[in-house]
């Protein structure tokens, strides 16, 4: 539901309009989740005396409205004492969820006027029906996905697979599945399986396989503007959610033109090059001992 | 039995290749079965059901929408909305068990139609009620009311005319259960009077006006009497202009 671009036939207090001044009306949204539910803690701040008075006298009600953009979840709750704790089953939401608060008329009013209404309204008064908007906040969004476990375990978002078709050839990176797939030719996959038994080689193997795969993934994220349809579609993929969450957590602006995918990946993996070089030094030390 | 679903990669591949495969959507599903068998493209979904229901095939302009929606929703009534948003599940069902039904219901004439009915033409809520099989489940889910003698009573109203579900479920206000049920109940009660003729055109017009009203008021906060008065008034005026 779009709120900010509306034109109402009566004065509506909103932070993005000057229908009514002062127009301060906002809310804070505390969000947490577990496997079963999303927990929303809403607290609204409404400074306008007239509207606060109408709410306390029962002539108006404050509400919070929650709507999932991707499915048919759209529910409104009344707010008492300017605070509301909501528990929404995790099975109801997925993807971008919109939340806003509002004050609505709780009964019909034949001559509605409000203190601070824009001078253009003059002495006009308005007919208001029960349910009409009297004040609205800006919209807030949150992403409803329960598997944000940003890169705690790389295997949860990346898998190395043997090609069905190619005996030899370069590695392919597949980004259309829940996990990033690094697909190796049959010959390379055999070599990889042999080599990974030696734990000292693991950092090197990671650099050879994991780093380029993640660079492809970061490049994909970089090419998607947040809130675009492509971004929304890609949020269906676990790897996309995990990496974007990690990027946000580390306050990396991946969409800035100067941000290089290579640097982002190194940051995400906590300097893999350093570990690879350390692995190489260990190998060199082993070789010297054998000599 | 556990429901099967396609891998995300395979579902994406089918969507990418709709144009190239368009002609194949008019024939048997053997080609897609063969493609799906390679490379782990069919997965178990973890959703347990007794069995998939047979759907009534379209015949002589009769689509059996309500009956088919009832059968599918009743068989998959343990599905959560989250699971029912999973495109991989519905794409798999549309390309396997329900291939013949989807093909007969929407003879594949264009890539857009195949994308909408066998696959998903987007990630918006409207796409859930366009895929040939997912729509049947969502119709049941959105209208089911266990407090009624016939819990599917409102679904029968929703599907009594093709225009009703399109007018109501492709708009944001139709996402609100309280608004949707109020409108459907109004249609049900007044089916033989206010909606006795040109019901589809009237609902389309009323849906437009509800959308305009929703710009001024929060429809779910309107008292039922006010909503019913609005619907009755507009059903009358829509009748005059229909």
Short mmCIF file of C-alpha atoms in Angstrom, two decimals:
data_model
loop_
_atom_site.label_atom_id
_atom_site.label_comp_id
_atom_site.label_asym_id
_atom_site.label_seq_id
_atom_site.Cartn_x
_atom_site.Cartn_y
_atom_site.Cartn_z
CA UNK A 1 0.00 0.00 0.00
CA UNK A 2 1.53 3.30 -1.03
CA UNK A 3 0.95 6.09 1.42
CA UNK A 4 3.33 8.93 0.62
CA UNK A 5 1.96 9.87 -2.80
CA UNK A 6 -1.68 10.25 -1.84
CA UNK A 7 -3.88 13.29 -2.05
CA UNK A 8 -6.55 13.38 0.59
CA UNK A 9 -9.75 15.42 0.40
CA UNK A 10 -9.22 16.60 3.98
CA UNK A 11 -6.16 17.65 6.04
CA UNK A 12 -4.07 14.64 7.02
CA UNK A 13 -1.07 15.01 9.31
CA UNK A 14 1.93 13.30 7.77
CA UNK A 15 5.68 13.90 7.99
CA UNK A 16 5.89 14.03 4.19
CA UNK A 17 3.13 16.66 3.76
CA UNK A 18 2.39 20.13 5.08
CA UNK A 19 -1.40 19.66 5.34
CA UNK A 20 -1.06 20.02 9.10
CA UNK A 21 1.85 21.61 10.98
CA UNK A 22 3.71 20.64 13.03
CA UNK A 23 3.67 17.36 11.19
CA UNK A 24 5.78 15.18 13.48
CA UNK A 25 4.33 11.66 13.56
CA UNK A 26 6.65 8.69 13.64
CA UNK A 27 7.14 5.25 15.13
CA UNK A 28 9.95 2.96 16.15
CA UNK A 29 9.97 -0.65 15.07
CA UNK A 30 11.83 -3.22 17.12
CA UNK A 31 12.11 -6.51 15.27
CA UNK A 32 13.27 -9.93 16.34
CA UNK A 33 12.46 -13.45 15.23
CA UNK A 34 12.87 -17.10 16.01
CA UNK A 35 11.89 -20.17 14.04
CA UNK A 36 8.20 -19.75 14.85
CA UNK A 37 7.46 -16.03 14.86
CA UNK A 38 8.39 -12.48 14.07
CA UNK A 39 8.15 -10.17 17.08
CA UNK A 40 7.40 -6.51 16.36
CA UNK A 41 7.58 -3.85 19.05
CA UNK A 42 5.85 -0.70 17.90
CA UNK A 43 5.98 2.63 19.73
CA UNK A 44 4.43 5.68 18.10
CA UNK A 45 5.27 9.30 18.75
CA UNK A 46 2.44 11.69 18.08
CA UNK A 47 3.02 15.26 19.16
CA UNK A 48 -0.18 16.86 17.90
CA UNK A 49 -2.40 17.74 20.86
CA UNK A 50 -5.71 17.65 18.98
CA UNK A 51 -5.10 14.18 17.58
CA UNK A 52 -3.79 12.85 20.88
CA UNK A 53 -6.92 14.20 22.49
CA UNK A 54 -9.16 12.57 19.88
CA UNK A 55 -7.43 9.23 20.44
CA UNK A 56 -7.69 9.42 24.22
CA UNK A 57 -11.38 10.39 24.01
CA UNK A 58 -12.18 7.58 21.58
CA UNK A 59 -12.98 9.84 18.63
CA UNK A 60 -10.00 8.42 16.77
CA UNK A 61 -7.92 5.26 16.95
CA UNK A 62 -4.23 4.71 16.42
CA UNK A 63 -3.36 1.63 14.34
CA UNK A 64 -0.45 -0.26 12.91
CA UNK A 65 -0.75 -1.78 9.46
CA UNK A 66 1.42 -4.67 8.26
CA UNK A 67 1.45 -5.85 4.66
CA UNK A 68 3.64 -8.40 2.93
CA UNK A 69 4.41 -7.31 -0.62
CA UNK A 70 4.86 -10.83 -1.90
CA UNK A 71 1.76 -12.57 -0.59
CA UNK A 72 -1.75 -11.89 0.70
CA UNK A 73 -0.88 -10.90 4.26
CA UNK A 74 -2.42 -7.54 5.13
CA UNK A 75 -3.58 -6.91 8.69
CA UNK A 76 -4.33 -3.88 10.86
CA UNK A 77 -4.22 -3.72 14.67
CA UNK A 78 -5.41 -0.95 16.98
CA UNK A 79 -2.72 0.53 19.22
CA UNK A 80 -3.50 1.31 22.85
CA UNK A 81 -1.37 3.78 24.83
CA UNK A 82 0.81 4.40 21.76
CA UNK A 83 2.51 0.98 22.01
CA UNK A 84 1.86 -2.40 20.47
CA UNK A 85 3.69 -5.72 20.59
CA UNK A 86 2.86 -8.02 17.70
CA UNK A 87 3.61 -11.69 17.21
CA UNK A 88 3.27 -12.79 13.58
CA UNK A 89 3.73 -16.47 12.69
CA UNK A 90 6.82 -17.01 10.57
CA UNK A 91 4.71 -19.02 8.12
CA UNK A 92 2.78 -15.89 7.13
CA UNK A 93 5.55 -13.67 5.78
CA UNK A 94 8.29 -13.81 3.20
CA UNK A 95 10.25 -11.05 1.54
CA UNK A 96 9.64 -7.36 1.90
CA UNK A 97 7.09 -6.38 4.56
CA UNK A 98 5.69 -2.85 4.85
CA UNK A 99 4.73 -1.34 8.20
CA UNK A 100 3.15 2.02 8.88
CA UNK A 101 1.09 3.56 11.66
CA UNK A 102 -1.88 5.85 11.34
CA UNK A 103 -4.64 7.60 13.20
CA UNK A 104 -8.13 6.94 11.86
CA UNK A 105 -11.49 8.50 12.57
CA UNK A 106 -13.41 6.26 14.97
CA UNK A 107 -16.74 7.82 14.09
CA UNK A 108 -18.32 10.03 11.47
CA UNK A 109 -17.64 13.76 11.91
CA UNK A 110 -19.64 16.32 9.98
CA UNK A 111 -17.32 19.31 10.43
CA UNK A 112 -13.74 18.23 10.99
CA UNK A 113 -11.09 20.88 11.52
CA UNK A 114 -7.66 20.46 13.03
CA UNK A 115 -5.31 22.89 14.71
CA UNK A 116 -2.41 23.79 12.42
CA UNK A 117 -4.15 22.88 9.18
CA UNK A 118 -2.61 24.58 6.15
CA UNK A 119 -3.73 28.20 5.55
CA UNK A 120 -5.01 27.17 2.12
CA UNK A 121 -7.81 25.33 3.89
CA UNK A 122 -8.93 28.66 5.41
CA UNK A 123 -11.93 28.18 7.67
CA UNK A 124 -13.10 25.11 5.76
CA UNK A 125 -14.29 22.08 7.63
CA UNK A 126 -14.67 18.57 6.30
CA UNK A 127 -16.97 15.60 6.48
CA UNK A 128 -15.06 12.63 7.86
CA UNK A 129 -16.24 9.04 7.92
CA UNK A 130 -15.27 6.29 10.31
CA UNK A 131 -12.05 4.72 9.03
CA UNK A 132 -10.77 7.86 7.26
CA UNK A 133 -7.09 8.67 7.68
CA UNK A 134 -6.36 11.60 10.00
CA UNK A 135 -2.61 11.06 10.33
CA UNK A 136 -0.08 8.67 8.82
CA UNK A 137 3.60 7.94 9.40
CA UNK A 138 6.25 7.17 6.85
CA UNK A 139 6.44 3.55 5.75
CA UNK A 140 9.10 1.23 7.16
CA UNK A 141 10.17 -2.05 5.57
CA UNK A 142 11.79 -5.20 6.85
CA UNK A 143 12.89 -8.35 5.09
CA UNK A 144 11.11 -11.42 6.39
CA UNK A 145 13.50 -14.32 6.00
CA UNK A 146 14.29 -16.61 8.90
CA UNK A 147 17.56 -18.02 7.66
CA UNK A 148 19.80 -14.99 8.04
CA UNK A 149 22.90 -16.68 9.32
CA UNK A 150 25.37 -14.55 7.48
CA UNK A 151 28.28 -16.70 6.42
CA UNK A 152 28.67 -18.35 9.78
CA UNK A 153 29.17 -21.51 7.82
CA UNK A 154 30.21 -21.10 4.22
CA UNK A 155 28.82 -24.51 3.30
CA UNK A 156 25.33 -23.17 4.00
CA UNK A 157 25.61 -20.91 0.97
CA UNK A 158 28.22 -22.49 -1.29
CA UNK A 159 28.64 -25.98 -2.63
CA UNK A 160 31.25 -27.52 -4.91
CA UNK A 161 29.79 -29.96 -7.41
CA UNK A 162 31.00 -32.26 -10.14
CA UNK A 163 29.78 -31.42 -13.64
CA UNK A 164 27.34 -33.83 -15.25
CA UNK A 165 28.56 -32.99 -18.72
CA UNK A 166 32.13 -31.67 -18.83
CA UNK A 167 35.14 -33.97 -18.55
CA UNK A 168 37.56 -31.06 -18.69
CA UNK A 169 37.22 -27.30 -18.78
CA UNK A 170 36.95 -24.23 -16.60
CA UNK A 171 34.94 -23.97 -13.41
CA UNK A 172 31.38 -22.68 -13.77
CA UNK A 173 29.64 -20.60 -11.13
CA UNK A 174 25.86 -21.13 -10.93
CA UNK A 175 23.93 -18.44 -9.08
CA UNK A 176 20.33 -19.51 -9.72
CA UNK A 177 20.11 -21.99 -6.86
CA UNK A 178 19.68 -21.47 -3.10
CA UNK A 179 23.43 -22.10 -2.68
CA UNK A 180 26.17 -20.79 -4.95
CA UNK A 181 27.35 -23.75 -6.99
CA UNK A 182 30.98 -23.99 -8.05
CA UNK A 183 30.78 -26.65 -10.75
CA UNK A 184 34.07 -28.37 -11.58
CA UNK A 185 34.76 -30.56 -14.59
CA UNK A 186 34.97 -34.26 -13.76
CA UNK A 187 38.78 -34.24 -13.92
CA UNK A 188 39.10 -31.13 -11.77
CA UNK A 189 36.61 -32.48 -9.27
CA UNK A 190 38.70 -35.66 -8.85
CA UNK A 191 41.80 -33.53 -8.30
CA UNK A 192 39.92 -31.37 -5.84
CA UNK A 193 38.73 -34.39 -3.82
CA UNK A 194 42.29 -35.76 -3.73
CA UNK A 195 43.84 -32.48 -2.69
CA UNK A 196 41.36 -31.49 -0.01
CA UNK A 197 42.43 -34.49 2.10
CA UNK A 198 45.56 -32.47 2.88
CA UNK A 199 44.40 -29.86 5.36
CA UNK A 200 47.36 -27.57 4.66
CA UNK A 201 45.99 -27.14 1.15
CA UNK A 202 42.55 -26.05 2.23
CA UNK A 203 43.25 -22.29 2.27
CA UNK A 204 44.73 -22.58 -1.21
CA UNK A 205 41.81 -24.59 -2.51
CA UNK A 206 39.51 -21.99 -1.00
CA UNK A 207 41.30 -19.26 -2.91
CA UNK A 208 41.06 -21.22 -6.13
CA UNK A 209 37.40 -22.16 -5.87
CA UNK A 210 35.57 -20.23 -3.16
CA UNK A 211 36.97 -16.77 -3.81
CA UNK A 212 36.13 -16.61 -7.55
CA UNK A 213 32.68 -18.08 -6.85
CA UNK A 214 32.02 -15.44 -4.21
CA UNK A 215 33.31 -12.72 -6.51
CA UNK A 216 30.73 -13.73 -9.10
CA UNK A 217 28.11 -13.63 -6.35
CA UNK A 218 29.14 -10.18 -5.11
CA UNK A 219 29.20 -8.91 -8.70
CA UNK A 220 25.61 -10.14 -9.07
CA UNK A 221 24.58 -8.30 -5.89
CA UNK A 222 26.39 -5.17 -7.06
CA UNK A 223 24.41 -5.23 -10.30
CA UNK A 224 21.04 -5.25 -8.49
CA UNK A 225 19.72 -1.98 -7.13
CA UNK A 226 18.10 -2.55 -3.71
CA UNK A 227 14.28 -2.60 -3.92
CA UNK A 228 14.41 -3.37 -7.65
CA UNK A 229 12.39 -6.30 -8.93
CA UNK A 230 15.57 -8.23 -9.67
CA UNK A 231 16.79 -7.67 -6.12
CA UNK A 232 13.48 -8.93 -4.73
CA UNK A 233 13.65 -12.02 -6.94
CA UNK A 234 17.22 -12.76 -5.90
CA UNK A 235 16.28 -12.43 -2.22
CA UNK A 236 14.60 -15.80 -2.76
CA UNK A 237 18.08 -17.32 -2.89
CA UNK A 238 19.67 -18.14 0.45
CA UNK A 239 23.17 -17.15 -0.66
CA UNK A 240 21.90 -13.73 -1.81
CA UNK A 241 20.18 -13.09 1.52
CA UNK A 242 23.17 -14.22 3.54
CA UNK A 243 25.73 -12.18 1.67
CA UNK A 244 23.63 -9.01 1.50
CA UNK A 245 22.97 -9.33 5.24
CA UNK A 246 26.70 -9.71 5.91
CA UNK A 247 27.47 -6.76 3.66
CA UNK A 248 24.98 -4.62 5.55
CA UNK A 249 26.31 -5.84 8.89
CA UNK A 250 29.82 -4.79 7.88
CA UNK A 251 28.50 -1.48 6.51
CA UNK A 252 30.00 -2.10 3.07
CA UNK A 253 28.41 -0.03 0.31
CA UNK A 254 28.66 -2.66 -2.39
CA UNK A 255 26.65 -0.50 -4.80
CA UNK A 256 29.16 2.36 -4.77
CA UNK A 257 30.96 2.56 -8.11
CA UNK A 258 34.38 2.50 -6.42
CA UNK A 259 33.66 -0.63 -4.42
CA UNK A 260 35.48 -3.59 -5.96
CA UNK A 261 34.00 -7.07 -5.69
CA UNK A 262 37.46 -8.47 -4.90
CA UNK A 263 37.83 -6.23 -1.85
CA UNK A 264 34.32 -7.06 -0.66
CA UNK A 265 35.02 -10.79 -0.83
CA UNK A 266 38.28 -10.41 1.05
CA UNK A 267 36.47 -8.47 3.72
CA UNK A 268 33.70 -11.06 3.96
CA UNK A 269 36.14 -13.95 4.23
CA UNK A 270 38.45 -12.10 6.60
CA UNK A 271 41.44 -11.83 4.29
CA UNK A 272 41.63 -15.19 2.53
CA UNK A 273 44.80 -14.17 0.68
CA UNK A 274 46.63 -13.87 3.96
CA UNK A 275 45.55 -17.38 4.89
CA UNK A 276 46.50 -18.75 1.46
CA UNK A 277 49.95 -17.26 1.69
CA UNK A 278 50.32 -18.70 5.17
CA UNK A 279 49.34 -22.08 3.71
CA UNK A 280 51.98 -21.67 1.02
CA UNK A 281 54.63 -20.85 3.62
CA UNK A 282 53.70 -24.00 5.53
CA UNK A 283 54.06 -26.04 2.34
CA UNK A 284 57.43 -24.45 1.64
CA UNK A 285 58.57 -25.30 5.16
CA UNK A 286 57.51 -28.95 4.65
CA UNK A 287 59.42 -29.11 1.36
CA UNK A 288 62.59 -27.80 3.00
CA UNK A 289 62.33 -30.35 5.79
CA UNK A 290 61.91 -33.17 3.27
CA UNK A 291 64.91 -31.92 1.33
CA UNK B 1 3.60 -39.32 -0.03
CA UNK B 2 5.97 -36.38 -0.08
CA UNK B 3 5.36 -33.68 -2.63
CA UNK B 4 8.13 -33.19 -5.10
CA UNK B 5 9.44 -29.88 -6.32
CA UNK B 6 11.93 -28.74 -8.92
CA UNK B 7 15.31 -27.28 -8.08
CA UNK B 8 15.43 -23.49 -8.22
CA UNK B 9 17.96 -23.74 -11.03
CA UNK B 10 15.63 -25.91 -13.14
CA UNK B 11 12.61 -23.72 -12.46
CA UNK B 12 14.71 -20.73 -13.58
CA UNK B 13 15.90 -22.58 -16.65
CA UNK B 14 12.33 -23.35 -17.73
CA UNK B 15 11.39 -19.70 -17.30
CA UNK B 16 14.43 -18.56 -19.28
CA UNK B 17 13.60 -20.94 -22.12
CA UNK B 18 9.87 -20.32 -22.45
CA UNK B 19 10.17 -18.83 -25.93
CA UNK B 20 12.33 -21.67 -27.17
CA UNK B 21 10.06 -24.33 -25.67
CA UNK B 22 6.74 -22.67 -26.51
CA UNK B 23 5.67 -25.27 -29.08
CA UNK B 24 6.52 -28.10 -26.69
CA UNK B 25 3.96 -26.79 -24.19
CA UNK B 26 1.22 -27.88 -26.59
CA UNK B 27 2.39 -31.49 -26.65
CA UNK B 28 3.14 -34.16 -24.10
CA UNK B 29 5.25 -33.45 -21.03
CA UNK B 30 7.82 -36.10 -21.93
CA UNK B 31 10.47 -33.51 -22.84
CA UNK B 32 10.26 -31.80 -19.50
CA UNK B 33 10.23 -35.13 -17.65
CA UNK B 34 13.46 -36.09 -19.40
CA UNK B 35 15.08 -32.74 -18.69
CA UNK B 36 14.04 -32.90 -15.05
CA UNK B 37 15.54 -36.35 -14.54
CA UNK B 38 19.10 -35.10 -15.13
CA UNK B 39 21.29 -33.50 -12.50
CA UNK B 40 19.14 -33.66 -9.39
CA UNK B 41 16.48 -31.31 -10.71
CA UNK B 42 13.62 -32.98 -8.84
CA UNK B 43 13.69 -32.76 -5.06
CA UNK B 44 11.46 -33.91 -2.23
CA UNK B 45 9.77 -30.89 -0.71
CA UNK B 46 9.29 -32.24 2.80
CA UNK B 47 5.54 -31.62 2.48
CA UNK B 48 3.61 -34.76 3.30
CA UNK B 49 0.16 -35.37 1.78
CA UNK B 50 -2.07 -38.39 1.29
CA UNK B 51 -2.35 -38.02 -2.45
CA UNK B 52 -2.76 -35.36 -5.08
CA UNK B 53 -6.37 -34.88 -6.11
CA UNK B 54 -7.51 -35.27 -9.68
CA UNK B 55 -8.91 -32.05 -11.12
CA UNK B 56 -11.95 -31.81 -13.33
CA UNK B 57 -10.92 -31.01 -16.86
CA UNK B 58 -12.40 -27.99 -18.63
CA UNK B 59 -15.23 -28.97 -20.91
CA UNK B 60 -17.50 -26.95 -23.16
CA UNK B 61 -16.58 -23.65 -21.54
CA UNK B 62 -17.07 -24.99 -18.01
CA UNK B 63 -13.89 -24.72 -15.97
CA UNK B 64 -15.04 -26.23 -12.64
CA UNK B 65 -12.96 -23.59 -10.85
CA UNK B 66 -14.64 -23.82 -7.45
CA UNK B 67 -14.70 -27.60 -7.40
CA UNK B 68 -11.05 -27.86 -8.41
CA UNK B 69 -9.98 -25.22 -5.90
CA UNK B 70 -11.90 -27.08 -3.19
CA UNK B 71 -10.21 -30.39 -4.09
CA UNK B 72 -6.71 -28.95 -4.18
CA UNK B 73 -7.03 -26.83 -1.06
CA UNK B 74 -8.62 -29.67 0.92
CA UNK B 75 -5.84 -32.07 -0.08
CA UNK B 76 -3.10 -29.53 0.70
CA UNK B 77 -4.74 -27.85 3.67
CA UNK B 78 -1.66 -28.33 5.86
CA UNK B 79 0.40 -26.17 3.54
CA UNK B 80 1.44 -22.89 5.15
CA UNK B 81 1.32 -19.61 3.21
CA UNK B 82 5.12 -19.63 3.31
CA UNK B 83 5.24 -23.06 1.65
CA UNK B 84 2.53 -22.01 -0.78
CA UNK B 85 4.73 -19.12 -1.95
CA UNK B 86 7.38 -21.54 -3.14
CA UNK B 87 7.34 -21.32 -6.92
CA UNK B 88 9.38 -24.52 -7.27
CA UNK B 89 6.52 -26.58 -5.87
CA UNK B 90 3.82 -25.19 -8.16
CA UNK B 91 6.03 -25.17 -11.24
CA UNK B 92 6.77 -28.83 -10.65
CA UNK B 93 3.08 -29.71 -10.22
CA UNK B 94 2.14 -27.68 -13.31
CA UNK B 95 4.74 -29.54 -15.37
CA UNK B 96 4.03 -33.04 -14.04
CA UNK B 97 0.84 -34.27 -12.39
CA UNK B 98 -1.29 -31.34 -13.60
CA UNK B 99 0.31 -30.84 -17.02
CA UNK B 100 -2.83 -31.96 -18.90
CA UNK B 101 -5.10 -29.80 -16.76
CA UNK B 102 -3.05 -26.59 -17.17
CA UNK B 103 -2.66 -27.24 -20.88
CA UNK B 104 -6.41 -27.76 -21.34
CA UNK B 105 -7.35 -24.82 -19.12
CA UNK B 106 -5.00 -22.35 -20.83
CA UNK B 107 -4.03 -23.67 -24.27
CA UNK B 108 -0.46 -22.34 -24.62
CA UNK B 109 -0.74 -19.59 -27.21
CA UNK B 110 2.02 -17.23 -26.14
CA UNK B 111 5.18 -17.18 -24.06
CA UNK B 112 3.50 -14.78 -21.63
CA UNK B 113 0.64 -17.16 -21.05
CA UNK B 114 2.96 -20.12 -20.47
CA UNK B 115 5.02 -18.01 -18.10
CA UNK B 116 1.94 -17.01 -16.11
CA UNK B 117 0.15 -20.36 -16.05
CA UNK B 118 2.85 -23.08 -16.07
CA UNK B 119 5.47 -20.92 -14.36
CA UNK B 120 5.46 -17.56 -12.56
CA UNK B 121 5.54 -14.28 -14.41
CA UNK B 122 6.89 -12.35 -11.40
CA UNK B 123 7.30 -12.39 -7.65
CA UNK B 124 4.36 -10.13 -6.79
CA UNK B 125 1.33 -11.42 -4.90
CA UNK B 126 -0.73 -11.41 -8.10
CA UNK B 127 1.49 -14.06 -9.64
CA UNK B 128 0.37 -16.50 -6.94
CA UNK B 129 -3.17 -16.36 -8.31
CA UNK B 130 -2.07 -16.61 -11.93
CA UNK B 131 -0.07 -19.86 -11.89
CA UNK B 132 -2.52 -22.57 -13.00
CA UNK B 133 -2.24 -24.67 -9.83
CA UNK B 134 -1.08 -22.30 -7.11
CA UNK B 135 -4.11 -20.09 -7.75
CA UNK B 136 -6.46 -22.91 -6.80
CA UNK B 137 -4.80 -23.30 -3.41
CA UNK B 138 -4.73 -19.56 -2.74
CA UNK B 139 -8.41 -19.18 -3.68
CA UNK B 140 -9.20 -21.78 -1.02
CA UNK B 141 -6.84 -20.30 1.54
CA UNK B 142 -8.06 -16.72 1.17
CA UNK B 143 -11.74 -17.53 1.41
CA UNK B 144 -11.87 -20.52 3.76
CA UNK B 145 -13.98 -19.74 6.81
CA UNK B 146 -14.30 -22.56 9.32
CA UNK B 147 -17.11 -20.74 11.11
CA UNK B 148 -19.48 -21.20 8.21
CA UNK B 149 -21.60 -24.30 7.67
CA UNK B 150 -19.92 -24.53 4.29
CA UNK B 151 -16.35 -23.28 4.87
CA UNK B 152 -15.90 -22.82 1.14
CA UNK B 153 -19.05 -20.73 0.73
CA UNK B 154 -17.13 -17.53 -0.04
CA UNK B 155 -14.87 -19.32 -2.49
CA UNK B 156 -17.95 -20.39 -4.44
CA UNK B 157 -18.86 -16.71 -4.65
CA UNK B 158 -15.33 -15.68 -5.58
CA UNK B 159 -15.30 -18.14 -8.47
CA UNK B 160 -18.87 -17.87 -9.66
CA UNK B 161 -17.63 -15.43 -12.27
CA UNK B 162 -14.13 -15.09 -13.68
CA UNK B 163 -14.09 -11.31 -13.26
CA UNK B 164 -14.65 -11.40 -9.49
CA UNK B 165 -11.35 -12.99 -8.50
CA UNK B 166 -9.46 -10.88 -11.03
CA UNK B 167 -11.03 -7.66 -9.77
CA UNK B 168 -10.52 -8.44 -6.09
CA UNK B 169 -7.29 -10.42 -5.86
CA UNK B 170 -5.13 -8.34 -8.18
CA UNK B 171 -5.61 -5.29 -5.95
CA UNK B 172 -3.98 -4.58 -2.62
CA UNK B 173 -7.26 -4.23 -0.70
CA UNK B 174 -8.13 -7.82 -1.67
CA UNK B 175 -5.19 -8.96 0.46
CA UNK B 176 -7.07 -7.99 3.60
CA UNK B 177 -9.11 -10.98 4.74
CA UNK B 178 -11.65 -8.79 6.49
CA UNK B 179 -12.25 -6.65 3.38
CA UNK B 180 -12.31 -9.60 0.98
CA UNK B 181 -14.80 -11.54 3.10
CA UNK B 182 -17.05 -8.53 3.57
CA UNK B 183 -17.19 -7.90 -0.18
CA UNK B 184 -17.74 -11.57 -1.04
CA UNK B 185 -20.45 -11.92 1.57
CA UNK B 186 -22.19 -8.87 0.16
CA UNK B 187 -22.12 -10.41 -3.30
CA UNK B 188 -23.32 -13.77 -1.95
CA UNK B 189 -26.26 -12.28 -0.09
CA UNK B 190 -27.31 -10.00 -2.93
CA UNK B 191 -26.48 -12.34 -5.79
CA UNK B 192 -30.11 -12.55 -6.99
CA UNK B 193 -30.90 -8.89 -6.56
CA UNK B 194 -28.12 -6.31 -6.86
CA UNK B 195 -25.89 -8.68 -8.80
CA UNK B 196 -28.58 -10.51 -10.79
CA UNK B 197 -27.21 -9.26 -14.09
CA UNK B 198 -23.83 -8.14 -15.41
CA UNK B 199 -22.19 -9.30 -12.19
CA UNK B 200 -18.68 -9.31 -13.68
CA UNK B 201 -18.86 -5.76 -14.99
CA UNK B 202 -20.36 -4.55 -11.73
CA UNK B 203 -17.66 -6.12 -9.60
CA UNK B 204 -14.96 -4.65 -11.82
CA UNK B 205 -16.48 -1.20 -11.39
CA UNK B 206 -16.98 -1.63 -7.66
CA UNK B 207 -13.37 -2.82 -7.26
CA UNK B 208 -12.17 0.38 -8.95
CA UNK B 209 -14.29 2.48 -6.61
CA UNK B 210 -13.10 0.52 -3.57
CA UNK B 211 -9.55 1.24 -4.66
CA UNK B 212 -10.34 4.96 -4.74
CA UNK B 213 -12.05 4.77 -1.35
CA UNK B 214 -9.00 2.93 -0.01
CA UNK B 215 -6.97 6.02 -0.82
CA UNK B 216 -8.96 8.04 1.70
CA UNK B 217 -9.83 5.45 4.31
CA UNK B 218 -8.29 2.27 5.63
CA UNK B 219 -10.87 -0.19 4.32
CA UNK B 220 -10.21 -2.78 7.00
CA UNK B 221 -11.09 -0.15 9.62
CA UNK B 222 -14.44 0.70 8.06
CA UNK B 223 -17.36 -0.69 10.04
CA UNK B 224 -19.16 -3.52 8.19
CA UNK B 225 -22.40 -1.51 8.00
CA UNK B 226 -20.59 1.38 6.27
CA UNK B 227 -18.81 -0.99 3.90
CA UNK B 228 -22.05 -2.77 3.06
CA UNK B 229 -23.80 0.56 2.46
CA UNK B 230 -20.98 1.61 0.14
CA UNK B 231 -21.15 -1.68 -1.77
CA UNK B 232 -24.93 -1.56 -2.10
CA UNK B 233 -24.91 2.02 -3.29
CA UNK B 234 -22.23 1.31 -5.87
CA UNK B 235 -23.82 -1.94 -7.02
CA UNK B 236 -26.90 0.14 -7.81
CA UNK B 237 -25.03 2.88 -9.64
CA UNK B 238 -22.84 0.38 -11.46
CA UNK B 239 -26.08 -1.28 -12.58
CA UNK B 240 -27.23 1.98 -14.07
CA UNK B 241 -24.01 2.42 -16.03
CA UNK B 242 -23.53 -1.28 -16.90
#
